Tab-separated table of C-alpha atoms in Angstrom:
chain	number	residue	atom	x	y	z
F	1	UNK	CA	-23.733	24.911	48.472
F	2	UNK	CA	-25.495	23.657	45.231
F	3	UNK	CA	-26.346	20.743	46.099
F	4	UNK	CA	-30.145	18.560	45.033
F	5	UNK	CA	-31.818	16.102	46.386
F	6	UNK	CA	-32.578	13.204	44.210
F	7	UNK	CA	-36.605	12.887	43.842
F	8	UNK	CA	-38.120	9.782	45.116
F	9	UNK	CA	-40.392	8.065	41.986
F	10	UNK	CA	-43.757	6.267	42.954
F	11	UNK	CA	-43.851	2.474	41.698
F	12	UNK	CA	-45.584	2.633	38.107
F	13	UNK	CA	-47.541	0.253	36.498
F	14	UNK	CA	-49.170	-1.317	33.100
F	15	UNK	CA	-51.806	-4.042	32.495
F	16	UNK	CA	-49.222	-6.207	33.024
F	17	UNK	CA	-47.310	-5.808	35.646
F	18	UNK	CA	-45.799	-3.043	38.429
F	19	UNK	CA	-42.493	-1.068	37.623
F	20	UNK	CA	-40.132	0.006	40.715
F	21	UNK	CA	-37.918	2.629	40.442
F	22	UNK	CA	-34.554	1.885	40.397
F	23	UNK	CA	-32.815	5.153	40.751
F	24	UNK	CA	-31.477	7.991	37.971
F	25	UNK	CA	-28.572	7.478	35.393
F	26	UNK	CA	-26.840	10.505	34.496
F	27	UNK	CA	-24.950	10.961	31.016
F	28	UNK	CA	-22.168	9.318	32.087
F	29	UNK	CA	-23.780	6.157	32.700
F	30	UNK	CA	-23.823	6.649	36.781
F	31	UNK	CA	-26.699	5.545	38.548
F	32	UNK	CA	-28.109	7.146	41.987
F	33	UNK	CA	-30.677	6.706	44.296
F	34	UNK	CA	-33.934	8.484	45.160
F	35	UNK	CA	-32.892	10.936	48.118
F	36	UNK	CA	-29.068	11.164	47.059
F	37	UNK	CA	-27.633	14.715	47.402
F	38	UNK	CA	-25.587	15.396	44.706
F	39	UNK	CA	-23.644	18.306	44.048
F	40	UNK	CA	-24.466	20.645	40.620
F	41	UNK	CA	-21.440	21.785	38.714
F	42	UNK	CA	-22.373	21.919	36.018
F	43	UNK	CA	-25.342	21.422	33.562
F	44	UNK	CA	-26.720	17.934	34.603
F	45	UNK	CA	-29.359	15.118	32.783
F	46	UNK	CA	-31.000	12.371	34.658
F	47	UNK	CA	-33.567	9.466	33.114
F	48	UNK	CA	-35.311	7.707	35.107
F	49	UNK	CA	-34.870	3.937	35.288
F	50	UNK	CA	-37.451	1.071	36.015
F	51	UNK	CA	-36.981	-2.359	36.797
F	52	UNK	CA	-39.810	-5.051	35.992
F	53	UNK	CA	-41.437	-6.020	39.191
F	54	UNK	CA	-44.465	-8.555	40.278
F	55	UNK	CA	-47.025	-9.159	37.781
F	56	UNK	CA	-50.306	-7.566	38.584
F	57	UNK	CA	-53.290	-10.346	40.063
F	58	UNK	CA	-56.861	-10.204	38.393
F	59	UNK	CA	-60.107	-11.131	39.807
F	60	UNK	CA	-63.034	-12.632	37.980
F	61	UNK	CA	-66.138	-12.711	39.918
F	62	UNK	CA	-68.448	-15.297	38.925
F	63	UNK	CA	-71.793	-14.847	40.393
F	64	UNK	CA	-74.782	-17.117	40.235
F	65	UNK	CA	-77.273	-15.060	41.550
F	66	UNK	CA	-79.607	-17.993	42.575
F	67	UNK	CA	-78.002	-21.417	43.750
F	68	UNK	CA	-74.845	-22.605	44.062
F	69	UNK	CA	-72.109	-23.931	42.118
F	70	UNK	CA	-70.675	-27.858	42.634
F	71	UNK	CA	-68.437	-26.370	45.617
F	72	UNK	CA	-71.377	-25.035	47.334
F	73	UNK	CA	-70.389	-21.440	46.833
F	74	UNK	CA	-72.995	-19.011	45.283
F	75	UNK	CA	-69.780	-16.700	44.196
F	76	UNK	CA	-66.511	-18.156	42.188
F	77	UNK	CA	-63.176	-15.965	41.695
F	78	UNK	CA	-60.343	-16.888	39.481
F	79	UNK	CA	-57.316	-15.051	39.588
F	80	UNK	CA	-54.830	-14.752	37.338
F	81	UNK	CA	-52.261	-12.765	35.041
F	82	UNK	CA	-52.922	-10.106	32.127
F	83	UNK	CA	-53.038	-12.799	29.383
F	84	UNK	CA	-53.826	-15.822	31.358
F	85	UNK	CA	-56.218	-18.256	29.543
F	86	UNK	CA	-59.756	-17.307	31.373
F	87	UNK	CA	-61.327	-20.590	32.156
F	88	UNK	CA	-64.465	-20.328	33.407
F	89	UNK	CA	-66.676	-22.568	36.207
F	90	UNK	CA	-68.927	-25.079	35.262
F	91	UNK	CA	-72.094	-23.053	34.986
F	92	UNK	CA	-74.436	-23.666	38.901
F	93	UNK	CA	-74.537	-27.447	39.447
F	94	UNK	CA	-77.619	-28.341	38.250
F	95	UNK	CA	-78.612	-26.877	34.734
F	96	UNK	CA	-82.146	-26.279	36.157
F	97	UNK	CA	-82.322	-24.919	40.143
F	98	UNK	CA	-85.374	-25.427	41.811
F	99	UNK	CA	-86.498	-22.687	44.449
F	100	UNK	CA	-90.090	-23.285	45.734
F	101	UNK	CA	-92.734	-23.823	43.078
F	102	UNK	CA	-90.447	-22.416	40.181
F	103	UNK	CA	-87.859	-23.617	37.923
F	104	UNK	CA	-84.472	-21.468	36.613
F	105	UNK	CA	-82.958	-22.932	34.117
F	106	UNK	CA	-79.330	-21.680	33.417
F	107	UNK	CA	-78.664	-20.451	30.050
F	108	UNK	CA	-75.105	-18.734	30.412
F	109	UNK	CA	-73.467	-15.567	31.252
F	110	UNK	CA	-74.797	-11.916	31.424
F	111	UNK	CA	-71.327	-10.879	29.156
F	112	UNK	CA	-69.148	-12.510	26.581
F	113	UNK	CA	-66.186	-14.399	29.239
F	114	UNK	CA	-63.236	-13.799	26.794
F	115	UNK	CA	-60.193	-16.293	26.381
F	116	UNK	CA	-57.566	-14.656	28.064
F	117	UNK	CA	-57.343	-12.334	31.399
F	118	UNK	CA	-57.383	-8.695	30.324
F	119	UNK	CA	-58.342	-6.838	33.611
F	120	UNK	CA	-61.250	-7.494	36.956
F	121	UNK	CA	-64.161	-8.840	35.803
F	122	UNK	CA	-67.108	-9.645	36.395
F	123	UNK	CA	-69.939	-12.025	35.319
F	124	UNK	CA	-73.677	-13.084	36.551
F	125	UNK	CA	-75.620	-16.064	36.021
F	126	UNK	CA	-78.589	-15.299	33.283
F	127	UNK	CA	-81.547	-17.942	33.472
F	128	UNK	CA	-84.334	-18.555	31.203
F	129	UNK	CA	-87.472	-16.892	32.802
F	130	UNK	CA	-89.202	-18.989	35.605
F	131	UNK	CA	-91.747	-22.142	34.760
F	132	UNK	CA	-94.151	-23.128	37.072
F	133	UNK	CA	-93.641	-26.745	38.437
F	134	UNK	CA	-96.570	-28.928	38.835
F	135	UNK	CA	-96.529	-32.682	40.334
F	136	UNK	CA	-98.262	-35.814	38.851
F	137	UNK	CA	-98.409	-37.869	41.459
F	138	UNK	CA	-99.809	-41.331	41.620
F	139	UNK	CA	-101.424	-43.152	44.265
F	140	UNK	CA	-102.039	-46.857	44.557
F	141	UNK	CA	-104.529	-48.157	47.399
F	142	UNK	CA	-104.381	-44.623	49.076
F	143	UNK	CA	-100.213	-44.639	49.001
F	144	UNK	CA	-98.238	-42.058	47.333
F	145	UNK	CA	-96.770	-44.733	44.217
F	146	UNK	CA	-94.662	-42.475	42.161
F	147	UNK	CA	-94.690	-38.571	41.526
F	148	UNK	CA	-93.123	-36.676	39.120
F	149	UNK	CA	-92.672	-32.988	38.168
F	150	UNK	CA	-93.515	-31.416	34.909
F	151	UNK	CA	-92.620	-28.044	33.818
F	152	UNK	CA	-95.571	-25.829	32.557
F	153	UNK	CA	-94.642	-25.126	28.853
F	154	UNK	CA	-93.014	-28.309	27.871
């Protein structure tokens, strides 16, 4: 006979969100499945129809590089909607990380972090370039009295 098989539609999305397919309306206003046989008489137009479905989930990576944040975590992600207000981590615990002999001081971001959620992201930890540390320390009668660090430079 002449009869078609309904195509199957893939789920479509936006920045926003994902799309299911619901099925195809004919002229008449009759709706039918993906996969439904349906027999041609005559000459026949379907549109496709869409239904809203779950809103898509963002990741922002935020990545220290060197040190930790207050959580203990070197790496932060926030998740979120397309046009979620982005709010960022406290920058790494300390403003200045020591490591060894030298000190990083953190100065911000290596992008602009914008207001809202627009897509993934991500962001890394930028640091002022590395001071030496040196130690004053003071002795009285041979015992180690007080000692305190000083940061070439300032």
């Amino acid at each position: 006979m002449n009869e078609v098989v309904l195509p199957e539609l893939e789920r479509r999305e936006d920045v926003e969100r994902y799309y299911d397919f619901v099925g195809w309306r004919d002229e008449r206003g009759h709706l039918y499945n993906g996969g439904y046989e349906i027999l041609v008489t005559e000459n026949m137009s379907f549109t496709s129809e869409f239904a809203p479905g779950a809103k898509k989930v963002y990741s922002i990576v935020f990545d220290t590089e060197i040190g930790t944040f207050a959580n203990g975590s070197p790496v932060i992600v926030v998740e979120g909607h397309y046009g979620d207000v982005l709010i960022p981590p406290a920058h790494p615990e300390a403003s200045e990380l020591t490591f060894g002999e030298v000190v990083y001081e953190f100065v911000g971001w290596d992008g602009d972090v914008p207001a809202v959620i627009g897509g993934d992201m991500s962001f890394t930890a930028v640091y002022k370039t590395p001071k030496p540390v040196y130690y004053l320390n003071f002795y009285v009668d041979g015992e180690l009295y007080f000692s305190a660090p000083h940061y070439a430079g300032s």
